[in-house]
PDB file of C-alpha atoms and ligand atoms in Angstrom:
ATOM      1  CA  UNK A   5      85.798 -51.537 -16.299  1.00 49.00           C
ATOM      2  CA  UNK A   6      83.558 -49.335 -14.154  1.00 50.00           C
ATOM      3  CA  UNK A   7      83.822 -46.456 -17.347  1.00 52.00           C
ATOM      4  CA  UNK A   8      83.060 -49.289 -19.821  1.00 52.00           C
ATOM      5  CA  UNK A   9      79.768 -50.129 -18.271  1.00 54.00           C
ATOM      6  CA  UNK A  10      78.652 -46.613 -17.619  1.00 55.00           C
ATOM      7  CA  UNK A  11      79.087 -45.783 -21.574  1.00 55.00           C
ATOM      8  CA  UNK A  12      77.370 -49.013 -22.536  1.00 57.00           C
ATOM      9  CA  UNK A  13      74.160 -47.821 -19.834  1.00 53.00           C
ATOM     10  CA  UNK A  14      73.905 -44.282 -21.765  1.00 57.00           C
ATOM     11  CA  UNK A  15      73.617 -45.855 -25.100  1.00 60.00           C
ATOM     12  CA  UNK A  16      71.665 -48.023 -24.037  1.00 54.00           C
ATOM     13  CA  UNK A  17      69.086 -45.098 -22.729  1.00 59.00           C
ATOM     14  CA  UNK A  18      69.796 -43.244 -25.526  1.00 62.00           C
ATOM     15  CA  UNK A  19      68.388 -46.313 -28.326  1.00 66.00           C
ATOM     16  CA  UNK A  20      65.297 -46.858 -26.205  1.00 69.00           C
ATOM     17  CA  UNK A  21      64.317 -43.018 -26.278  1.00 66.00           C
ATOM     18  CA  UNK A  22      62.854 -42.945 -30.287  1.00 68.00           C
ATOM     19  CA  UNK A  23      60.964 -46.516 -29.108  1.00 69.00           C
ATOM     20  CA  UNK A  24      59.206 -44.809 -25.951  1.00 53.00           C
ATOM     21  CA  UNK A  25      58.819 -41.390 -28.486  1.00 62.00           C
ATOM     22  CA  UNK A  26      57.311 -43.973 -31.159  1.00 66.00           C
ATOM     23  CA  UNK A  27      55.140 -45.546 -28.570  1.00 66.00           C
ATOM     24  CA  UNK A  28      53.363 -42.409 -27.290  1.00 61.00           C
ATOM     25  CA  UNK A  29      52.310 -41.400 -30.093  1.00 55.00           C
ATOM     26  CA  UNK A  30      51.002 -44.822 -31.541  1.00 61.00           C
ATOM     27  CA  UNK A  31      48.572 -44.519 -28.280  1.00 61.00           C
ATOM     28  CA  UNK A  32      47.696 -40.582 -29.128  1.00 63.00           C
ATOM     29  CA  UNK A  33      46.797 -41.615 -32.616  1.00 64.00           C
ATOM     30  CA  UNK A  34      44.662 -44.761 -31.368  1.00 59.00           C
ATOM     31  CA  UNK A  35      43.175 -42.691 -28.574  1.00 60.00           C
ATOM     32  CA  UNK A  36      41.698 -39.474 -31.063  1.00 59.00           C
ATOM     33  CA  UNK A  37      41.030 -42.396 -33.902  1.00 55.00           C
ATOM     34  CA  UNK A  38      38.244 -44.045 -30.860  1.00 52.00           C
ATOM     35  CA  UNK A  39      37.012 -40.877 -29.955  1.00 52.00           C
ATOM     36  CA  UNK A  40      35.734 -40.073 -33.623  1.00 50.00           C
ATOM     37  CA  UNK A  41      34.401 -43.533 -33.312  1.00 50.00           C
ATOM     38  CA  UNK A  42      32.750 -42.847 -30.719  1.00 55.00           C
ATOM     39  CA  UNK A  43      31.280 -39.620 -31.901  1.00 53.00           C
ATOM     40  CA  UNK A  44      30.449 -41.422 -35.112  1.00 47.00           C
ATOM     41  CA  UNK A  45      28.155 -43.914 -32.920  1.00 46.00           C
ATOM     42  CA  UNK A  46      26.121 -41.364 -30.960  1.00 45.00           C
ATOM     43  CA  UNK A  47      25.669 -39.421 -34.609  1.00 44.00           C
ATOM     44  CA  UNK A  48      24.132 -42.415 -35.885  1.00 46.00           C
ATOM     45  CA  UNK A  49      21.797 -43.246 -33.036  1.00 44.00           C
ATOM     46  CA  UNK A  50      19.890 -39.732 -33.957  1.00 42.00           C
ATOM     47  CA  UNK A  51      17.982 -41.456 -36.700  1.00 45.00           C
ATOM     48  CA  UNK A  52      16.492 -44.515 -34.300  1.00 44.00           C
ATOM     49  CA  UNK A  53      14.763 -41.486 -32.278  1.00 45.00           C
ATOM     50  CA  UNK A  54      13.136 -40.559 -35.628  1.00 44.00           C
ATOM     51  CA  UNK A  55      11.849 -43.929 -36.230  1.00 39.00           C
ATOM     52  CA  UNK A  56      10.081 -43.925 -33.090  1.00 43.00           C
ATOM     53  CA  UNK A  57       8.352 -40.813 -33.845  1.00 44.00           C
ATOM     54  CA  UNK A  58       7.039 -41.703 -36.869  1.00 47.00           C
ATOM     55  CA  UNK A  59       5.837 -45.166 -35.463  1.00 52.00           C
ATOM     56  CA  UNK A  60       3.191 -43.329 -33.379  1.00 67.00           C
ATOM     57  CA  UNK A  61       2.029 -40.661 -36.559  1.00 86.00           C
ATOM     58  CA  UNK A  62      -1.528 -40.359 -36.666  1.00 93.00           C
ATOM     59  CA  UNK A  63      -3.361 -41.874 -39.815  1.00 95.00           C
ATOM     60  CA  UNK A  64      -4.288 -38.402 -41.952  1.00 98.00           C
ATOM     61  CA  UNK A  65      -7.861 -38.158 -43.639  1.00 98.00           C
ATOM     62  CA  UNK A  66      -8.412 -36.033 -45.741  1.00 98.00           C
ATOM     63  CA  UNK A  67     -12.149 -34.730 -46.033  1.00 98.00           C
ATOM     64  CA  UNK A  68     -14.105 -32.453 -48.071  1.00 98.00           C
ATOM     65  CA  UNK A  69     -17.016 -30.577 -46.517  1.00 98.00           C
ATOM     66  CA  UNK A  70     -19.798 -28.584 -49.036  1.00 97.00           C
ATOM     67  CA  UNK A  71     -23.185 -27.590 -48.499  1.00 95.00           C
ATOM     68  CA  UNK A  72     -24.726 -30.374 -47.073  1.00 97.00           C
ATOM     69  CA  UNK A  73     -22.070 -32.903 -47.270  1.00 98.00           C
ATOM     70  CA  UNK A  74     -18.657 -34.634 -46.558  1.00 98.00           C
ATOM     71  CA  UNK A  75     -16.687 -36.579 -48.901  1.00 98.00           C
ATOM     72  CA  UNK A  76     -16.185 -39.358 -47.530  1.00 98.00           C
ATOM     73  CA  UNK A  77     -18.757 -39.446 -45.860  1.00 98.00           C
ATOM     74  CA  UNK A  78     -17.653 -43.054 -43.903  1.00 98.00           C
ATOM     75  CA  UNK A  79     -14.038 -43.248 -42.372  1.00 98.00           C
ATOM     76  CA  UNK A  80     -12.824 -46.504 -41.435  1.00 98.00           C
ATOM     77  CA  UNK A  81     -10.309 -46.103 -38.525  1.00 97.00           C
ATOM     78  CA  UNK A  82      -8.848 -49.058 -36.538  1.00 97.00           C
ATOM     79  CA  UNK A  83      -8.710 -48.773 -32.086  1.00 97.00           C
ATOM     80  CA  UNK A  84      -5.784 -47.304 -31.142  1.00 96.00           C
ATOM     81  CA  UNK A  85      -4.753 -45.319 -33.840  1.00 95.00           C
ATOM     82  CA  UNK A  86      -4.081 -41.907 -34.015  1.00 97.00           C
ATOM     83  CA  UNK A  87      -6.461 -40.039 -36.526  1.00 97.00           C
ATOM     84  CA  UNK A  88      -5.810 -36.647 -38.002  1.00 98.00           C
ATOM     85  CA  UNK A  89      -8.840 -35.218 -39.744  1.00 98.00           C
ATOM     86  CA  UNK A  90      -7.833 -32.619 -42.296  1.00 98.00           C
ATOM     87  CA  UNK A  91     -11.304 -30.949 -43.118  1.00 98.00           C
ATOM     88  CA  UNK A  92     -10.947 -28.813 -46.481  1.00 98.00           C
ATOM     89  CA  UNK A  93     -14.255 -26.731 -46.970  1.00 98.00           C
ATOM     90  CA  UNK A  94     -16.137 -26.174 -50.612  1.00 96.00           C
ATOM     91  CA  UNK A  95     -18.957 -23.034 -50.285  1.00 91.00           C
ATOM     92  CA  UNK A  96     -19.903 -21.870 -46.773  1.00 95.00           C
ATOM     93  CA  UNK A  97     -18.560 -22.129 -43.168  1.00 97.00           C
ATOM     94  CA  UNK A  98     -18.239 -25.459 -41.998  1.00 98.00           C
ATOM     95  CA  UNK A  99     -16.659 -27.914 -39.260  1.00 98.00           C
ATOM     96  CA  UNK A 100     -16.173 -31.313 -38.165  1.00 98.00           C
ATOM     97  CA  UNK A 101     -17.193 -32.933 -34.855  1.00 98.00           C
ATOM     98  CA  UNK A 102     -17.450 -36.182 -33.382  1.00 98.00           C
ATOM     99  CA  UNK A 103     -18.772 -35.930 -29.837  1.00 98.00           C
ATOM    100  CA  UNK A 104     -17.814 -39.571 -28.971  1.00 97.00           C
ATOM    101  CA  UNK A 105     -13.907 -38.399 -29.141  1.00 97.00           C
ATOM    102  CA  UNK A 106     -14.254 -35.173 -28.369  1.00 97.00           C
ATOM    103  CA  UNK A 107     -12.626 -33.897 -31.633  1.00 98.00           C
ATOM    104  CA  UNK A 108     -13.678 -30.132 -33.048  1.00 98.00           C
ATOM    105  CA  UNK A 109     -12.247 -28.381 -35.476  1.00 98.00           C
ATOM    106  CA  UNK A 110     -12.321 -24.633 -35.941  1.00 98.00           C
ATOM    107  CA  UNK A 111     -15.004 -23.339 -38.121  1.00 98.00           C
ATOM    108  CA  UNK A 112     -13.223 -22.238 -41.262  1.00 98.00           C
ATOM    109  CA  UNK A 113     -14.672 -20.897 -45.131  1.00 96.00           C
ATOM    110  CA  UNK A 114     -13.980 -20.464 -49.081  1.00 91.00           C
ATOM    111  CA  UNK A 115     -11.713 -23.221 -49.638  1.00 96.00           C
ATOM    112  CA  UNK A 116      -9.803 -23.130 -45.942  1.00 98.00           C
ATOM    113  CA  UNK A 117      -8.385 -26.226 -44.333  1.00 98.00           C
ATOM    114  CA  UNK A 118      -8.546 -26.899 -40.747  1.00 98.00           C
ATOM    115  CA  UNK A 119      -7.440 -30.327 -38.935  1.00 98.00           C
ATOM    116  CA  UNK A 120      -8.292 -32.732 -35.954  1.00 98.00           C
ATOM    117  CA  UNK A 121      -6.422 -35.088 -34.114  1.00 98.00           C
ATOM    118  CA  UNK A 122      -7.892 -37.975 -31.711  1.00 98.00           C
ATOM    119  CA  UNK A 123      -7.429 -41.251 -31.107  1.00 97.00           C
ATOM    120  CA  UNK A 124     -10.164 -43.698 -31.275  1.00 97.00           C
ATOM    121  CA  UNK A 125      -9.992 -45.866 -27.770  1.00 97.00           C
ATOM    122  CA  UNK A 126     -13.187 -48.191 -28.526  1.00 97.00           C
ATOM    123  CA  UNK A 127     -14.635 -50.036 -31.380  1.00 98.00           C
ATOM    124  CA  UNK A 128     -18.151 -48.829 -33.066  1.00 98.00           C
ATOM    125  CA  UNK A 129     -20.136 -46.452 -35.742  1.00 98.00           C
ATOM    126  CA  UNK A 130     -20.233 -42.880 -34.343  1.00 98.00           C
ATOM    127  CA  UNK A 131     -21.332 -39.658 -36.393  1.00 98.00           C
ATOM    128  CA  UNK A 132     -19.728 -36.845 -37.305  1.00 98.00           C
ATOM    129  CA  UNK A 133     -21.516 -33.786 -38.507  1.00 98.00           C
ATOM    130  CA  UNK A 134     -21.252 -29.856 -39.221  1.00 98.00           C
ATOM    131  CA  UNK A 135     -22.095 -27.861 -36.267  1.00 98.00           C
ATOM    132  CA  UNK A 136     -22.739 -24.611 -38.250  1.00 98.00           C
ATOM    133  CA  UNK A 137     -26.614 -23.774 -38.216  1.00 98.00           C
ATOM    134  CA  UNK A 138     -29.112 -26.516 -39.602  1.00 98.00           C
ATOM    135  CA  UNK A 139     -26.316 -28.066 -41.440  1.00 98.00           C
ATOM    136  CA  UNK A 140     -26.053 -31.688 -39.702  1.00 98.00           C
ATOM    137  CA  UNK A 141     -29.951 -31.308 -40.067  1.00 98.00           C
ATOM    138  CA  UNK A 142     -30.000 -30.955 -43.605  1.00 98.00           C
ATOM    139  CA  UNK A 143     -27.598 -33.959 -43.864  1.00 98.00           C
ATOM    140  CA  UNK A 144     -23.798 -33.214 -43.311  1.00 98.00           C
ATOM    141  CA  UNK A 145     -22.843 -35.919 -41.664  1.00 98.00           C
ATOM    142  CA  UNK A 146     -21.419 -39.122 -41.643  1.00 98.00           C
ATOM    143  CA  UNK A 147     -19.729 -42.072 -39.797  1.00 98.00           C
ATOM    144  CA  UNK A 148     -16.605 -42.669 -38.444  1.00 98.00           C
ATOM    145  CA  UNK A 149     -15.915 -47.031 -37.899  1.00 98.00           C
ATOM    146  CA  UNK A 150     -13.551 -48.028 -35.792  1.00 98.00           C
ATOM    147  CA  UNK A 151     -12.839 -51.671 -36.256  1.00 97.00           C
TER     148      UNK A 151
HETATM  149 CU1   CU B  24     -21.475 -27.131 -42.527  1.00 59.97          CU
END
């Protein structure tokens, strides 16, 4: 009897060996399927970031400035918002400052661009003008609303 049994434990072992084979690597296969998950997730949240950065972009102006003018020569801005003053020059060295914000471009000729950036923290009508020579004088200027 005692030989019977031991032959019946052995097989017995031997059948459940493919099942315990089988079950590692079910849970291999699940375990490297949720890490690419996972990696998939943090791949995606990259783009959210983005969205947050261009939330806070400043509002971009373009503005033409000739002897003795700018084009526009009023900017409506809102409190609050960034403002990016892109200042593209038509005949003679010019600028653009607006005291009130502390925003001055470089000085820049023949056809160059040069930019600004500032944001507006208080409503009202402030003027910007061309610091080069008699030039805000002779009527380059203008005015900048913040509503
Ligand atoms: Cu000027």
């Amino acid at each position: 009897m005692e030989e019977v049994n031991n032959t019946q434990a052995q097989e017995v072992k031997k059948s459940m060996m493919p099942m315990i084979v089988m079950a590692v690597i079910v849970l291999v296969a699940f375990g490297s399927v949720g890490f690419f998950l996972m990696r998939g997730n943090n791949t995606r949240a990259t783009p959210a970031v983005e969205g947050v950065t261009q939330e806070s972009a400043p509002a971009t102006i373009e503005v033409e400035g000739g002897s003795f003018y700018y084009k526009p020569n009023e900017i409506r801005v809102k409190v609050g918002q960034p403002v990016k003053i892109v200042l593209t020059t038509k005949g003679g060295m010019h600028d653009f400052v607006l005291d009130e914000f502390n925003a001055k471009t470089t000085r820049v000729g023949d056809g160059q661009t040069t930019s600004v950036e500032f944001t507006p923290d208080k409503a009202g009508i402030f003027e910007f003008y061309c610091s080069v020579g008699n030039h805000r004088a002779m009527g380059m200027k203008g005015n900048l609303i913040v509503e």
